[in-house]
Amino acid sequence: DAGVTQSPTHLIKTRGQQVTLRCSPKSGHDTVSWYQQALGQGPQFIFQYYEEEERQRGNFPDRFSGHQFPNYSSELNVNALLLGDSALYLCASFDQGANTEAFFGQGTRLTVV
Amino acid sequence: DAKTTQPPSMDCAEGRAANLPCNHSTISGNEYVYWYRQIHSQGPQYIIHGLKNNETNEMASLIITEDRKSSTLILPHATLRDTAVYYCIVRVDQAGTALIFGKGTTLSVSS
């Protein structure tokens, strides 16, 4: 049983560009959350998707948007990239109905130059 | 902001018990204490959680004080592979509630 998978693992983008990160949740999980982790800091909650809708959002600008597909996979989009967006982006999934603990992927390391 | 306070770093000898403290003096009655850890270059991993009773699983034990204002995560026999950042988080035990991470405690286990 595959856990949470994220792609790509590493990415380099130029300031001002747009990026899309992808996440496939653990089998049986229907809810996906995204987190941003800057170097030396704990993960910060960006938003959460359930039933293809954004259900909760952290303190992140509108440049950060997302989507959830019918198969529960999810995308995180960031527009107009800033140098400060360089971070490890983590996806976590869980089963809303079972209230299981969150399972995290290995993350995507985004570098903005 | 995180509702917990943890020491930034701790050291432990391999084979000894690692006791990681966490203060959560403003915890509400319906909030649980969760522990996650993050090994370098990996995503956080769930360890254990509890409300007010002590909890134990195959990874660790969680001791919560009677007033619930602090807790201790115990790794009974630390190994080199337990070297990681450990995060203590308080949250309601409700599906969908976001995890609010602080900076955690960096545990270094040495031989």
PDB file of C-alpha atoms in Angstrom:
ATOM      1  CA  ASP A   1       0.000   0.000   0.000  1.00  0.00           C
ATOM      2  CA  ALA A   2       1.638   3.196  -1.176  1.00  0.00           C
ATOM      3  CA  GLY A   3       1.629   6.032   1.274  1.00  0.00           C
ATOM      4  CA  VAL A   4       1.322   9.680   0.299  1.00  0.00           C
ATOM      5  CA  THR A   5       3.243  10.389  -2.890  1.00  0.00           C
ATOM      6  CA  GLN A   6       4.333  13.813  -4.085  1.00  0.00           C
ATOM      7  CA  SER A   7       5.824  14.968  -7.335  1.00  0.00           C
ATOM      8  CA  PRO A   8       8.223  16.273  -8.307  1.00  0.00           C
ATOM      9  CA  THR A   9      10.733  15.775  -5.494  1.00  0.00           C
ATOM     10  CA  HIS A  10      12.774  18.818  -6.424  1.00  0.00           C
ATOM     11  CA  LEU A  11      12.031  21.851  -8.547  1.00  0.00           C
ATOM     12  CA  ILE A  12      13.847  25.054  -9.485  1.00  0.00           C
ATOM     13  CA  LYS A  13      11.828  28.009 -10.746  1.00  0.00           C
ATOM     14  CA  THR A  14      12.546  31.623 -11.594  1.00  0.00           C
ATOM     15  CA  ARG A  15      11.013  34.524  -9.697  1.00  0.00           C
ATOM     16  CA  GLY A  16       7.672  35.501 -11.247  1.00  0.00           C
ATOM     17  CA  GLN A  17       6.957  32.076 -12.692  1.00  0.00           C
ATOM     18  CA  GLN A  18       4.119  29.754 -11.736  1.00  0.00           C
ATOM     19  CA  VAL A  19       4.465  26.242 -10.304  1.00  0.00           C
ATOM     20  CA  THR A  20       2.187  23.239  -9.807  1.00  0.00           C
ATOM     21  CA  LEU A  21       2.908  20.551  -7.233  1.00  0.00           C
ATOM     22  CA  ARG A  22       1.045  17.249  -7.088  1.00  0.00           C
ATOM     23  CA  CYS A  23      -0.041  14.887  -4.325  1.00  0.00           C
ATOM     24  CA  SER A  24      -1.642  11.459  -4.290  1.00  0.00           C
ATOM     25  CA  PRO A  25      -3.136  10.584  -0.910  1.00  0.00           C
ATOM     26  CA  LYS A  26      -2.727   7.313   0.919  1.00  0.00           C
ATOM     27  CA  SER A  27      -5.172   4.650  -0.235  1.00  0.00           C
ATOM     28  CA  GLY A  28      -8.511   5.077   1.525  1.00  0.00           C
ATOM     29  CA  HIS A  29      -7.898   8.724   2.434  1.00  0.00           C
ATOM     30  CA  ASP A  30     -10.212  11.434   1.116  1.00  0.00           C
ATOM     31  CA  THR A  31      -8.778  14.637   2.595  1.00  0.00           C
ATOM     32  CA  VAL A  32      -5.583  16.412   1.625  1.00  0.00           C
ATOM     33  CA  SER A  33      -3.771  19.217   3.434  1.00  0.00           C
ATOM     34  CA  TRP A  34      -0.805  21.232   2.178  1.00  0.00           C
ATOM     35  CA  TYR A  35       1.974  22.677   4.326  1.00  0.00           C
ATOM     36  CA  GLN A  36       4.944  24.942   3.633  1.00  0.00           C
ATOM     37  CA  GLN A  37       8.151  24.375   5.586  1.00  0.00           C
ATOM     38  CA  ALA A  38      10.885  26.988   5.404  1.00  0.00           C
ATOM     39  CA  LEU A  39      14.402  26.007   6.392  1.00  0.00           C
ATOM     40  CA  GLY A  40      14.724  25.587  10.159  1.00  0.00           C
ATOM     41  CA  GLN A  41      11.020  26.113  10.794  1.00  0.00           C
ATOM     42  CA  GLY A  42       8.085  23.830  11.479  1.00  0.00           C
ATOM     43  CA  PRO A  43       5.531  23.195   8.726  1.00  0.00           C
ATOM     44  CA  GLN A  44       2.905  25.914   8.230  1.00  0.00           C
ATOM     45  CA  PHE A  45      -0.637  25.007   7.180  1.00  0.00           C
ATOM     46  CA  ILE A  46      -1.634  26.365   3.762  1.00  0.00           C
ATOM     47  CA  PHE A  47      -5.056  24.836   3.105  1.00  0.00           C
ATOM     48  CA  GLN A  48      -7.086  21.649   3.127  1.00  0.00           C
ATOM     49  CA  TYR A  49      -9.296  20.003   0.500  1.00  0.00           C
ATOM     50  CA  TYR A  50     -12.193  17.645   1.045  1.00  0.00           C
ATOM     51  CA  GLU A  51     -14.893  16.688  -1.463  1.00  0.00           C
ATOM     52  CA  GLU A  52     -13.085  18.781  -4.077  1.00  0.00           C
ATOM     53  CA  GLU A  53     -13.545  21.986  -2.081  1.00  0.00           C
ATOM     54  CA  GLU A  54     -11.201  24.094   0.003  1.00  0.00           C
ATOM     55  CA  ARG A  55     -12.395  23.604   3.587  1.00  0.00           C
ATOM     56  CA  GLN A  56      -9.798  25.455   5.663  1.00  0.00           C
ATOM     57  CA  ARG A  57      -7.107  27.954   4.837  1.00  0.00           C
ATOM     58  CA  GLY A  58      -4.099  29.239   6.698  1.00  0.00           C
ATOM     59  CA  ASN A  59      -2.550  32.682   6.471  1.00  0.00           C
ATOM     60  CA  PHE A  60      -1.323  32.498   2.880  1.00  0.00           C
ATOM     61  CA  PRO A  61      -1.988  34.948   0.031  1.00  0.00           C
ATOM     62  CA  ASP A  62      -4.241  34.245  -2.924  1.00  0.00           C
ATOM     63  CA  ARG A  63      -1.176  33.414  -5.011  1.00  0.00           C
ATOM     64  CA  PHE A  64      -1.480  30.006  -3.381  1.00  0.00           C
ATOM     65  CA  SER A  65      -4.372  28.003  -4.769  1.00  0.00           C
ATOM     66  CA  GLY A  66      -5.276  24.375  -5.008  1.00  0.00           C
ATOM     67  CA  HIS A  67      -7.506  21.760  -6.462  1.00  0.00           C
ATOM     68  CA  GLN A  68      -8.735  18.316  -5.537  1.00  0.00           C
ATOM     69  CA  PHE A  69      -9.774  15.787  -8.144  1.00  0.00           C
ATOM     70  CA  PRO A  70     -12.511  13.125  -7.937  1.00  0.00           C
ATOM     71  CA  ASN A  71      -9.853  10.484  -7.197  1.00  0.00           C
ATOM     72  CA  TYR A  72      -8.853  12.577  -4.122  1.00  0.00           C
ATOM     73  CA  SER A  73      -5.472  13.587  -5.544  1.00  0.00           C
ATOM     74  CA  SER A  74      -4.588  17.244  -5.231  1.00  0.00           C
ATOM     75  CA  GLU A  75      -2.540  20.043  -6.751  1.00  0.00           C
ATOM     76  CA  LEU A  76      -0.980  23.095  -5.178  1.00  0.00           C
ATOM     77  CA  ASN A  77      -0.452  26.069  -7.492  1.00  0.00           C
ATOM     78  CA  VAL A  78       1.673  29.083  -6.675  1.00  0.00           C
ATOM     79  CA  ASN A  79       1.616  32.106  -8.989  1.00  0.00           C
ATOM     80  CA  ALA A  80       4.073  34.984  -9.282  1.00  0.00           C
ATOM     81  CA  LEU A  81       6.772  33.152  -7.360  1.00  0.00           C
ATOM     82  CA  LEU A  82       8.862  35.092  -4.859  1.00  0.00           C
ATOM     83  CA  LEU A  83      12.276  34.181  -3.500  1.00  0.00           C
ATOM     84  CA  GLY A  84      10.564  33.675  -0.133  1.00  0.00           C
ATOM     85  CA  ASP A  85       8.437  30.880  -1.563  1.00  0.00           C
ATOM     86  CA  SER A  86      11.513  28.653  -1.548  1.00  0.00           C
ATOM     87  CA  ALA A  87      10.632  25.863   0.878  1.00  0.00           C
ATOM     88  CA  LEU A  88       9.712  22.230   1.326  1.00  0.00           C
ATOM     89  CA  TYR A  89       6.048  21.737   0.420  1.00  0.00           C
ATOM     90  CA  LEU A  90       4.406  18.874   2.248  1.00  0.00           C
ATOM     91  CA  CYS A  91       1.168  17.092   1.504  1.00  0.00           C
ATOM     92  CA  ALA A  92      -0.724  15.213   4.211  1.00  0.00           C
ATOM     93  CA  SER A  93      -3.750  12.985   3.853  1.00  0.00           C
ATOM     94  CA  PHE A  94      -6.250  11.366   6.179  1.00  0.00           C
ATOM     95  CA  ASP A  95      -9.675   9.748   6.232  1.00  0.00           C
ATOM     96  CA  GLN A  96     -12.226  12.386   7.207  1.00  0.00           C
ATOM     97  CA  GLY A  97     -14.774   9.846   8.376  1.00  0.00           C
ATOM     98  CA  ALA A  98     -12.396   7.783  10.466  1.00  0.00           C
ATOM     99  CA  ASN A  99     -10.535  10.775  11.950  1.00  0.00           C
ATOM    100  CA  THR A 100      -7.216   9.034  11.493  1.00  0.00           C
ATOM    101  CA  GLU A 101      -3.914  10.722  12.095  1.00  0.00           C
ATOM    102  CA  ALA A 102      -2.404  12.582   9.158  1.00  0.00           C
ATOM    103  CA  PHE A 103       0.093  10.796   6.921  1.00  0.00           C
ATOM    104  CA  PHE A 104       2.683  13.015   5.255  1.00  0.00           C
ATOM    105  CA  GLY A 105       4.494  12.658   1.961  1.00  0.00           C
ATOM    106  CA  GLN A 106       8.227  13.224   1.510  1.00  0.00           C
ATOM    107  CA  GLY A 107       7.616  16.706   0.184  1.00  0.00           C
ATOM    108  CA  THR A 108       8.641  18.749  -2.846  1.00  0.00           C
ATOM    109  CA  ARG A 109      11.680  20.979  -2.440  1.00  0.00           C
ATOM    110  CA  LEU A 110      11.000  24.204  -4.356  1.00  0.00           C
ATOM    111  CA  THR A 111      13.839  26.617  -4.998  1.00  0.00           C
ATOM    112  CA  VAL A 112      13.037  30.027  -6.481  1.00  0.00           C
ATOM    113  CA  VAL A 113      15.985  31.847  -8.039  1.00  0.00           C
TER     114      VAL A 113
ATOM    115  CA  ASP B   1       0.733  30.463  16.515  1.00  0.00           C
ATOM    116  CA  ALA B   2       1.725  27.217  18.163  1.00  0.00           C
ATOM    117  CA  LYS B   3       0.203  26.701  21.610  1.00  0.00           C
ATOM    118  CA  THR B   4       3.135  24.658  22.871  1.00  0.00           C
ATOM    119  CA  THR B   5       6.628  25.353  24.173  1.00  0.00           C
ATOM    120  CA  GLN B   6       9.475  22.883  23.703  1.00  0.00           C
ATOM    121  CA  PRO B   7      13.228  23.057  24.329  1.00  0.00           C
ATOM    122  CA  PRO B   8      15.065  23.669  21.043  1.00  0.00           C
ATOM    123  CA  SER B   9      17.430  20.723  21.433  1.00  0.00           C
ATOM    124  CA  MET B  10      18.227  17.669  23.544  1.00  0.00           C
ATOM    125  CA  ASP B  11      20.887  14.961  23.545  1.00  0.00           C
ATOM    126  CA  CYS B  12      20.488  11.293  24.436  1.00  0.00           C
ATOM    127  CA  ALA B  13      22.832   8.316  24.541  1.00  0.00           C
ATOM    128  CA  GLU B  14      21.888   5.332  22.439  1.00  0.00           C
ATOM    129  CA  GLY B  15      19.982   2.733  24.462  1.00  0.00           C
ATOM    130  CA  ARG B  16      18.893   5.201  27.101  1.00  0.00           C
ATOM    131  CA  ALA B  17      15.408   6.642  27.506  1.00  0.00           C
ATOM    132  CA  ALA B  18      14.745   9.966  25.819  1.00  0.00           C
ATOM    133  CA  ASN B  19      12.301  12.184  27.692  1.00  0.00           C
ATOM    134  CA  LEU B  20      11.027  15.112  25.634  1.00  0.00           C
ATOM    135  CA  PRO B  21       9.033  17.749  27.538  1.00  0.00           C
ATOM    136  CA  CYS B  22       6.280  20.001  26.242  1.00  0.00           C
ATOM    137  CA  ASN B  23       4.412  22.840  27.923  1.00  0.00           C
ATOM    138  CA  HIS B  24       0.841  23.605  26.860  1.00  0.00           C
ATOM    139  CA  SER B  25      -0.500  25.717  29.705  1.00  0.00           C
ATOM    140  CA  THR B  26      -3.416  27.153  27.668  1.00  0.00           C
ATOM    141  CA  ILE B  27      -4.756  23.803  26.481  1.00  0.00           C
ATOM    142  CA  SER B  28      -8.544  23.613  26.321  1.00  0.00           C
ATOM    143  CA  GLY B  29     -10.643  20.791  27.700  1.00  0.00           C
ATOM    144  CA  ASN B  30     -11.406  19.362  24.271  1.00  0.00           C
ATOM    145  CA  GLU B  31      -7.850  19.554  22.941  1.00  0.00           C
ATOM    146  CA  TYR B  32      -5.589  16.558  22.606  1.00  0.00           C
ATOM    147  CA  VAL B  33      -1.801  16.438  22.746  1.00  0.00           C
ATOM    148  CA  TYR B  34      -0.251  15.055  19.560  1.00  0.00           C
ATOM    149  CA  TRP B  35       3.375  14.197  18.862  1.00  0.00           C
ATOM    150  CA  TYR B  36       4.951  13.995  15.430  1.00  0.00           C
ATOM    151  CA  ARG B  37       8.583  13.650  14.453  1.00  0.00           C
ATOM    152  CA  GLN B  38      10.464  14.608  11.322  1.00  0.00           C
ATOM    153  CA  ILE B  39      13.601  12.803  10.334  1.00  0.00           C
ATOM    154  CA  HIS B  40      15.895  14.825   8.102  1.00  0.00           C
ATOM    155  CA  SER B  41      14.572  15.249   4.552  1.00  0.00           C
ATOM    156  CA  GLN B  42      11.377  13.328   5.261  1.00  0.00           C
ATOM    157  CA  GLY B  43       7.784  14.320   5.985  1.00  0.00           C
ATOM    158  CA  PRO B  44       6.530  14.377   9.598  1.00  0.00           C
ATOM    159  CA  GLN B  45       5.516  11.035  11.083  1.00  0.00           C
ATOM    160  CA  TYR B  46       2.739  10.550  13.629  1.00  0.00           C
ATOM    161  CA  ILE B  47       3.931   9.079  16.940  1.00  0.00           C
ATOM    162  CA  ILE B  48       1.158   9.178  19.526  1.00  0.00           C
ATOM    163  CA  HIS B  49      -1.634  11.311  20.969  1.00  0.00           C
ATOM    164  CA  GLY B  50      -3.653  11.532  24.167  1.00  0.00           C
ATOM    165  CA  LEU B  51      -6.257  13.544  26.070  1.00  0.00           C
ATOM    166  CA  LYS B  52      -5.551  13.086  29.770  1.00  0.00           C
ATOM    167  CA  ASN B  53      -4.596   9.485  30.391  1.00  0.00           C
ATOM    168  CA  ASN B  54      -1.132   8.177  29.760  1.00  0.00           C
ATOM    169  CA  GLU B  55      -0.798   6.425  26.421  1.00  0.00           C
ATOM    170  CA  THR B  56       1.642   3.846  25.096  1.00  0.00           C
ATOM    171  CA  ASN B  57       2.159   2.326  21.679  1.00  0.00           C
ATOM    172  CA  GLU B  58       4.942   0.475  19.894  1.00  0.00           C
ATOM    173  CA  MET B  59       6.875   3.690  19.319  1.00  0.00           C
ATOM    174  CA  ALA B  60       6.612   5.664  22.535  1.00  0.00           C
ATOM    175  CA  SER B  61       4.795   6.560  25.746  1.00  0.00           C
ATOM    176  CA  LEU B  62       2.995   9.813  26.448  1.00  0.00           C
ATOM    177  CA  ILE B  63       2.699  11.087  29.999  1.00  0.00           C
ATOM    178  CA  ILE B  64       0.255  13.982  30.536  1.00  0.00           C
ATOM    179  CA  THR B  65       0.201  15.789  33.882  1.00  0.00           C
ATOM    180  CA  GLU B  66      -3.017  15.787  35.871  1.00  0.00           C
ATOM    181  CA  ASP B  67      -3.637  19.484  35.184  1.00  0.00           C
ATOM    182  CA  ARG B  68      -2.873  18.801  31.472  1.00  0.00           C
ATOM    183  CA  LYS B  69      -0.577  21.814  31.268  1.00  0.00           C
ATOM    184  CA  SER B  70       2.431  19.771  30.274  1.00  0.00           C
ATOM    185  CA  SER B  71       3.391  16.400  28.881  1.00  0.00           C
ATOM    186  CA  THR B  72       6.422  14.222  28.222  1.00  0.00           C
ATOM    187  CA  LEU B  73       7.102  11.970  25.276  1.00  0.00           C
ATOM    188  CA  ILE B  74       9.231   8.991  26.252  1.00  0.00           C
ATOM    189  CA  LEU B  75      11.267   6.919  23.814  1.00  0.00           C
ATOM    190  CA  PRO B  76      12.222   4.019  26.100  1.00  0.00           C
ATOM    191  CA  HIS B  77      15.371   2.848  24.311  1.00  0.00           C
ATOM    192  CA  ALA B  78      16.580   5.513  21.906  1.00  0.00           C
ATOM    193  CA  THR B  79      18.471   4.453  18.781  1.00  0.00           C
ATOM    194  CA  LEU B  80      20.453   6.472  16.269  1.00  0.00           C
ATOM    195  CA  ARG B  81      17.426   6.320  13.962  1.00  0.00           C
ATOM    196  CA  ASP B  82      15.417   8.302  16.530  1.00  0.00           C
ATOM    197  CA  THR B  83      17.508  11.394  15.768  1.00  0.00           C
ATOM    198  CA  ALA B  84      14.879  13.835  14.486  1.00  0.00           C
ATOM    199  CA  VAL B  85      12.875  16.979  15.208  1.00  0.00           C
ATOM    200  CA  TYR B  86       9.995  16.187  17.564  1.00  0.00           C
ATOM    201  CA  TYR B  87       6.865  18.337  17.465  1.00  0.00           C
ATOM    202  CA  CYS B  88       4.307  18.611  20.246  1.00  0.00           C
ATOM    203  CA  ILE B  89       0.929  19.874  18.980  1.00  0.00           C
ATOM    204  CA  VAL B  90      -2.383  20.524  20.708  1.00  0.00           C
ATOM    205  CA  ARG B  91      -5.547  20.275  18.651  1.00  0.00           C
ATOM    206  CA  VAL B  92      -9.142  19.219  18.950  1.00  0.00           C
ATOM    207  CA  ASP B  93      -9.638  15.584  18.015  1.00  0.00           C
ATOM    208  CA  GLN B  94     -11.830  16.474  15.101  1.00  0.00           C
ATOM    209  CA  ALA B  95     -11.281  15.324  11.574  1.00  0.00           C
ATOM    210  CA  GLY B  96      -9.965  18.096   9.426  1.00  0.00           C
ATOM    211  CA  THR B  97      -8.454  20.287  12.096  1.00  0.00           C
ATOM    212  CA  ALA B  98      -5.179  21.687  10.871  1.00  0.00           C
ATOM    213  CA  LEU B  99      -1.952  20.817  12.646  1.00  0.00           C
ATOM    214  CA  ILE B 100      -0.191  23.910  13.980  1.00  0.00           C
ATOM    215  CA  PHE B 101       3.526  23.160  14.266  1.00  0.00           C
ATOM    216  CA  GLY B 102       6.035  25.063  16.369  1.00  0.00           C
ATOM    217  CA  LYS B 103       9.788  24.738  15.950  1.00  0.00           C
ATOM    218  CA  GLY B 104       9.951  21.468  17.870  1.00  0.00           C
ATOM    219  CA  THR B 105      12.838  19.826  19.727  1.00  0.00           C
ATOM    220  CA  THR B 106      15.834  18.502  17.833  1.00  0.00           C
ATOM    221  CA  LEU B 107      16.779  15.219  19.505  1.00  0.00           C
ATOM    222  CA  SER B 108      20.304  13.988  18.817  1.00  0.00           C
ATOM    223  CA  VAL B 109      20.999  10.375  19.739  1.00  0.00           C
ATOM    224  CA  SER B 110      24.663   9.427  19.856  1.00  0.00           C
ATOM    225  CA  SER B 111      26.522   6.167  20.380  1.00  0.00           C
TER     226      SER B 111
END
